[in-house]
Short mmCIF file of C-alpha atoms and ligand atoms in Angstrom, two decimals:
data_model
loop_
_atom_site.label_atom_id
_atom_site.label_comp_id
_atom_site.label_asym_id
_atom_site.label_seq_id
_atom_site.Cartn_x
_atom_site.Cartn_y
_atom_site.Cartn_z
CA MET A 1 0.00 0.00 0.00
CA THR A 2 1.25 3.50 -0.79
CA PRO A 3 1.48 5.68 2.33
CA LYS A 4 -0.77 8.74 2.43
CA LYS A 5 0.54 12.25 3.07
CA LYS A 6 0.56 13.28 6.75
CA THR A 7 -2.86 14.53 7.78
CA LYS A 8 -1.42 16.94 10.32
CA GLY A 9 1.89 18.82 10.16
CA THR A 10 4.42 18.88 13.00
CA LEU A 11 4.79 22.08 14.98
CA ILE A 12 8.51 22.73 15.54
CA VAL A 13 9.64 25.38 18.03
CA LEU A 14 13.20 26.72 17.92
CA SER A 15 14.39 28.92 20.79
CA GLY A 16 17.68 30.09 22.20
CA PRO A 17 19.30 33.31 23.33
CA SER A 18 19.59 36.19 20.91
CA GLY A 19 22.89 35.70 19.05
CA ALA A 20 22.94 31.89 19.45
CA GLY A 21 22.59 31.60 15.67
CA LYS A 22 18.90 30.64 15.33
CA SER A 23 18.29 32.74 12.21
CA THR A 24 21.50 31.51 10.59
CA VAL A 25 20.71 27.86 11.30
CA THR A 26 17.06 28.34 10.28
CA ALA A 27 18.10 29.77 6.91
CA GLU A 28 20.36 26.76 6.37
CA LEU A 29 17.63 24.33 7.45
CA LEU A 30 15.04 25.91 5.12
CA SER A 31 17.46 25.73 2.20
CA GLU A 32 17.64 21.96 2.80
CA ARG A 33 13.98 21.45 3.72
CA ASP A 34 11.80 23.66 1.51
CA ASP A 35 8.70 21.72 2.61
CA ILE A 36 8.79 23.40 6.05
CA TYR A 37 6.70 26.55 6.49
CA PHE A 38 8.56 29.24 8.47
CA SER A 39 6.16 31.29 10.56
CA VAL A 40 6.70 35.02 10.09
CA SER A 41 6.03 36.60 13.48
CA PHE A 42 4.47 39.95 14.29
CA THR A 43 6.64 42.40 16.23
CA THR A 44 6.64 45.98 17.47
CA ARG A 45 10.46 46.09 17.13
CA LYS A 46 11.86 48.37 14.42
CA PRO A 47 13.34 46.59 11.36
CA ARG A 48 17.12 46.08 11.35
CA VAL A 49 19.16 46.98 8.29
CA GLY A 50 18.43 44.32 5.66
CA GLU A 51 15.15 43.17 7.22
CA ALA A 52 11.99 43.37 5.13
CA ASP A 53 8.35 43.60 6.23
CA GLY A 54 6.55 40.30 5.63
CA VAL A 55 9.85 38.40 5.19
CA ASN A 56 11.66 38.56 8.56
CA TYR A 57 8.69 39.88 10.53
CA HIS A 58 5.41 41.68 10.09
CA PHE A 59 6.39 45.00 11.65
CA VAL A 60 3.39 46.57 13.41
CA SER A 61 2.67 49.33 15.92
CA LYS A 62 2.05 48.67 19.62
CA GLU A 63 -1.65 49.56 19.09
CA GLU A 64 -2.00 47.09 16.21
CA PHE A 65 -0.32 44.37 18.27
CA GLU A 66 -2.53 44.98 21.31
CA GLY A 67 -5.58 44.78 18.99
CA MET A 68 -4.46 41.31 17.87
CA ILE A 69 -4.08 40.21 21.52
CA GLU A 70 -7.59 41.47 22.36
CA ARG A 71 -9.15 39.73 19.34
CA GLY A 72 -7.47 36.42 20.29
CA GLU A 73 -5.59 36.26 16.97
CA LEU A 74 -2.28 35.06 18.45
CA LEU A 75 -1.31 31.49 19.29
CA GLU A 76 1.27 32.97 21.68
CA TYR A 77 3.00 36.26 22.33
CA ALA A 78 5.61 37.67 24.68
CA GLN A 79 7.33 40.88 25.59
CA TYR A 80 11.06 40.68 24.96
CA VAL A 81 13.44 43.54 25.82
CA GLU A 82 10.65 46.17 25.56
CA ASN A 83 8.99 44.89 22.37
CA TYR A 84 6.09 42.56 21.65
CA TYR A 85 6.54 39.44 19.51
CA GLY A 86 3.76 37.01 18.57
CA THR A 87 2.57 34.20 16.28
CA SER A 88 -0.61 34.26 14.17
CA LEU A 89 -2.94 31.44 15.20
CA LYS A 90 -4.85 31.30 11.89
CA VAL A 91 -1.79 30.99 9.64
CA ILE A 92 -0.27 28.23 11.78
CA GLU A 93 -3.51 26.24 11.95
CA GLU A 94 -4.02 26.44 8.18
CA HIS A 95 -0.56 25.01 7.46
CA LEU A 96 -0.69 22.29 10.13
CA ASN A 97 -4.16 21.21 8.96
CA ALA A 98 -2.85 20.97 5.39
CA GLY A 99 -0.20 18.48 6.63
CA THR A 100 2.70 20.97 6.41
CA ASP A 101 5.38 21.12 9.12
CA VAL A 102 5.63 24.59 10.67
CA LEU A 103 8.71 26.16 12.26
CA LEU A 104 8.38 28.85 14.95
CA GLU A 105 11.51 30.74 16.00
CA ILE A 106 10.36 32.17 19.33
CA GLU A 107 11.64 32.96 22.81
CA VAL A 108 11.07 30.86 25.94
CA GLN A 109 7.84 32.38 27.31
CA GLY A 110 6.16 31.87 23.94
CA ALA A 111 7.56 28.33 23.75
CA ALA A 112 6.05 27.55 27.17
CA THR A 113 2.64 28.74 25.93
CA VAL A 114 2.93 26.60 22.79
CA LYS A 115 3.89 23.54 24.86
CA GLN A 116 0.81 24.08 27.03
CA LYS A 117 -1.59 24.66 24.11
CA CYS A 118 -0.03 22.09 21.71
CA PRO A 119 1.66 19.35 23.82
CA GLU A 120 2.64 17.42 20.68
CA ALA A 121 4.92 20.29 19.47
CA VAL A 122 8.66 19.50 19.21
CA LEU A 123 10.72 22.00 21.22
CA ILE A 124 14.39 22.53 20.33
CA PHE A 125 16.72 24.87 22.25
CA VAL A 126 19.78 26.21 20.38
CA MET A 127 22.75 27.22 22.54
CA PRO A 128 26.09 28.82 21.67
CA PRO A 129 29.18 26.85 22.83
CA SER A 130 29.86 29.41 25.63
CA PHE A 131 28.59 32.67 27.10
CA GLU A 132 31.75 34.45 25.87
CA GLU A 133 31.03 33.25 22.34
CA LEU A 134 27.44 34.51 22.66
CA SER A 135 28.73 37.97 23.57
CA ARG A 136 31.22 37.82 20.66
CA ARG A 137 28.43 36.91 18.22
CA LEU A 138 26.12 39.68 19.44
CA HIS A 139 28.91 42.24 19.13
CA GLY A 140 30.06 40.77 15.80
CA ARG A 141 26.55 40.95 14.34
CA ALA A 142 26.69 44.71 14.97
CA THR A 143 22.93 45.18 14.72
CA ASP A 144 22.21 46.41 18.26
CA ASP A 145 23.71 49.09 20.48
CA GLU A 146 25.61 48.18 23.67
CA ALA A 147 22.62 48.67 26.01
CA VAL A 148 20.46 46.34 23.90
CA ILE A 149 23.28 43.75 23.76
CA GLN A 150 23.64 43.85 27.56
CA GLY A 151 19.84 43.40 27.90
CA ARG A 152 19.99 40.38 25.60
CA LEU A 153 22.92 38.83 27.50
CA GLU A 154 21.06 39.21 30.81
CA ARG A 155 17.96 37.71 29.22
CA ALA A 156 20.08 34.75 27.99
CA LEU A 157 20.81 33.65 31.57
CA GLU A 158 17.07 33.62 32.36
CA GLU A 159 16.39 31.68 29.15
CA TYR A 160 18.95 29.00 30.09
CA ARG A 161 16.87 28.22 33.19
CA GLN A 162 13.98 27.19 30.91
CA ILE A 163 15.98 24.54 29.00
CA PRO A 164 14.34 21.61 30.91
CA LEU A 165 11.03 22.55 29.20
CA TYR A 166 12.55 21.58 25.82
CA ASP A 167 12.74 18.18 24.14
CA TYR A 168 16.14 18.70 22.46
CA LEU A 169 19.29 20.75 23.05
CA VAL A 170 21.48 21.67 20.06
CA ILE A 171 24.88 23.36 20.54
CA ASN A 172 25.58 25.70 17.63
CA ASP A 173 29.36 25.30 17.51
CA SER A 174 29.24 25.21 13.72
CA VAL A 175 26.28 26.01 11.47
CA PRO A 176 26.51 22.77 9.40
CA ASN A 177 26.67 20.61 12.59
CA ALA A 178 23.75 22.38 14.26
CA THR A 179 21.67 22.22 11.08
CA GLN A 180 22.45 18.53 10.69
CA GLU A 181 21.41 17.82 14.28
CA ILE A 182 18.09 19.61 13.79
CA MET A 183 17.47 17.71 10.54
CA SER A 184 18.19 14.43 12.38
CA ILE A 185 15.70 15.38 15.11
CA LEU A 186 13.05 16.08 12.48
CA VAL A 187 13.73 12.78 10.70
CA ALA A 188 13.38 10.89 14.00
CA GLU A 189 10.17 12.77 14.89
CA GLY A 190 8.74 11.84 11.47
CA CYS A 191 9.42 8.14 12.20
CA ARG A 192 7.34 8.10 15.40
CA VAL A 193 4.62 5.47 15.30
CA LYS A 194 1.95 8.09 15.97
CA GLN A 195 3.11 9.94 12.85
CA ARG A 196 3.71 6.95 10.59
CA LEU A 197 0.88 4.52 11.38
CA PRO A 198 -2.00 6.82 10.33
CA MET A 199 -0.32 7.16 6.90
CA PHE A 200 -0.87 3.44 6.28
CA GLN A 201 -4.35 3.15 7.76
CA THR A 202 -7.39 3.04 5.50
CA GLY A 203 -11.03 3.17 6.47
CA ALA A 204 -10.98 -0.68 6.55
CA ASN A 205 -8.38 -1.08 9.34
P1 LIG B 1 19.95 34.67 16.49
O1 LIG B 1 18.99 34.52 15.33
O2 LIG B 1 19.92 33.49 17.40
O3 LIG B 1 19.77 35.96 17.22
P2 LIG B 1 21.99 34.99 14.41
O4 LIG B 1 21.63 33.89 13.47
O5 LIG B 1 21.63 36.39 14.01
O6 LIG B 1 21.44 34.70 15.90
O7 LIG B 1 23.56 34.89 14.67
C1 LIG B 1 24.26 35.85 15.47
C2 LIG B 1 25.63 36.10 14.87
O8 LIG B 1 26.43 34.94 15.05
C3 LIG B 1 25.58 36.37 13.36
O9 LIG B 1 26.55 37.36 13.06
C4 LIG B 1 25.95 35.03 12.73
O10 LIG B 1 26.58 35.18 11.49
C5 LIG B 1 26.89 34.43 13.78
N1 LIG B 1 26.86 32.97 13.86
C6 LIG B 1 25.76 32.15 13.80
N2 LIG B 1 26.13 30.86 13.97
C7 LIG B 1 27.47 30.85 14.14
C8 LIG B 1 28.45 29.82 14.36
N3 LIG B 1 28.10 28.53 14.44
N4 LIG B 1 29.74 30.18 14.48
C9 LIG B 1 30.11 31.49 14.41
N5 LIG B 1 29.25 32.52 14.20
C10 LIG B 1 27.94 32.20 14.08
P1 LIG B 2 14.99 39.56 17.51
O1 LIG B 2 14.62 40.93 17.97
O2 LIG B 2 16.44 39.25 17.79
O3 LIG B 2 14.59 39.30 16.09
O4 LIG B 2 14.14 38.52 18.40
C1 LIG B 2 14.18 38.59 19.79
C2 LIG B 2 13.60 37.32 20.38
O5 LIG B 2 12.21 37.23 20.06
C3 LIG B 2 14.24 36.05 19.82
O6 LIG B 2 14.50 35.18 20.92
C4 LIG B 2 13.18 35.48 18.91
O7 LIG B 2 13.25 34.07 18.83
C5 LIG B 2 11.93 35.91 19.64
N1 LIG B 2 10.72 35.90 18.79
C6 LIG B 2 10.61 36.16 17.47
N2 LIG B 2 9.34 36.02 17.06
C7 LIG B 2 8.62 35.65 18.15
C8 LIG B 2 7.24 35.32 18.37
O8 LIG B 2 6.40 35.32 17.48
N3 LIG B 2 6.88 34.98 19.64
C9 LIG B 2 7.77 34.95 20.67
N4 LIG B 2 7.30 34.58 21.86
N5 LIG B 2 9.07 35.24 20.50
C10 LIG B 2 9.50 35.59 19.25
#
């Protein structure tokens, strides 16, 4: 019998401190796995140089964001270093219901909400090899001023305390290694009996 396509996509959550390399590893992952839908978040943060509206984020005002919260349009949201960030519920549901895997790149409070609302989600935490390297990467990226970098480094220590909430821990020592580990996790998740068996079941069995 030919297996059917998955009826429900897998919700994948990627978190880690700012500067750990999440965006870099995500870009690499999506170049290898173009069947994954990357969720474009809403944020009240200002675009960085090179960021485009609708590509990296949907950039909105604080009033627009608070309207979305009130109307219940967000699967999760959080405040991070003075800005709001959140995920559209409707867009995620549409893709998951169409059998497409969805990747959320979100911080730890949002990940905790997702875990509570969608216990079957796969949570992956990406860490730099050391705190010194994290600081080097944030300074090397040169996208934020010193006060913002210090805020992000302080936030990183709080985020590390949430690691036990996650299913997998990936150390981003090199981008190809980290990407390969995440791809291996996704392959293993796709082999779970609860994922595979329904693909072979017909109405008769
Ligand atoms: P995040 O999305 O987690 O905030 P980025 O992907 O923007 O982090 O990466 C932060 C900086 O670190 C960028 O300048 C990026 O090029 C660099 N970087 C990412 N991964 C690595 C790595 N494995 N080794 C060295 N530098 C890295
Ligand atoms: P940045 O400003 O560096 O793009 O993102 C700051 C933090 O917000 C990162 O940890 C990033 O993963 C997180 N983030 C981005 N989008 C969302 C979102 O939709 N929800 C939540 N909770 N966090 C997000």
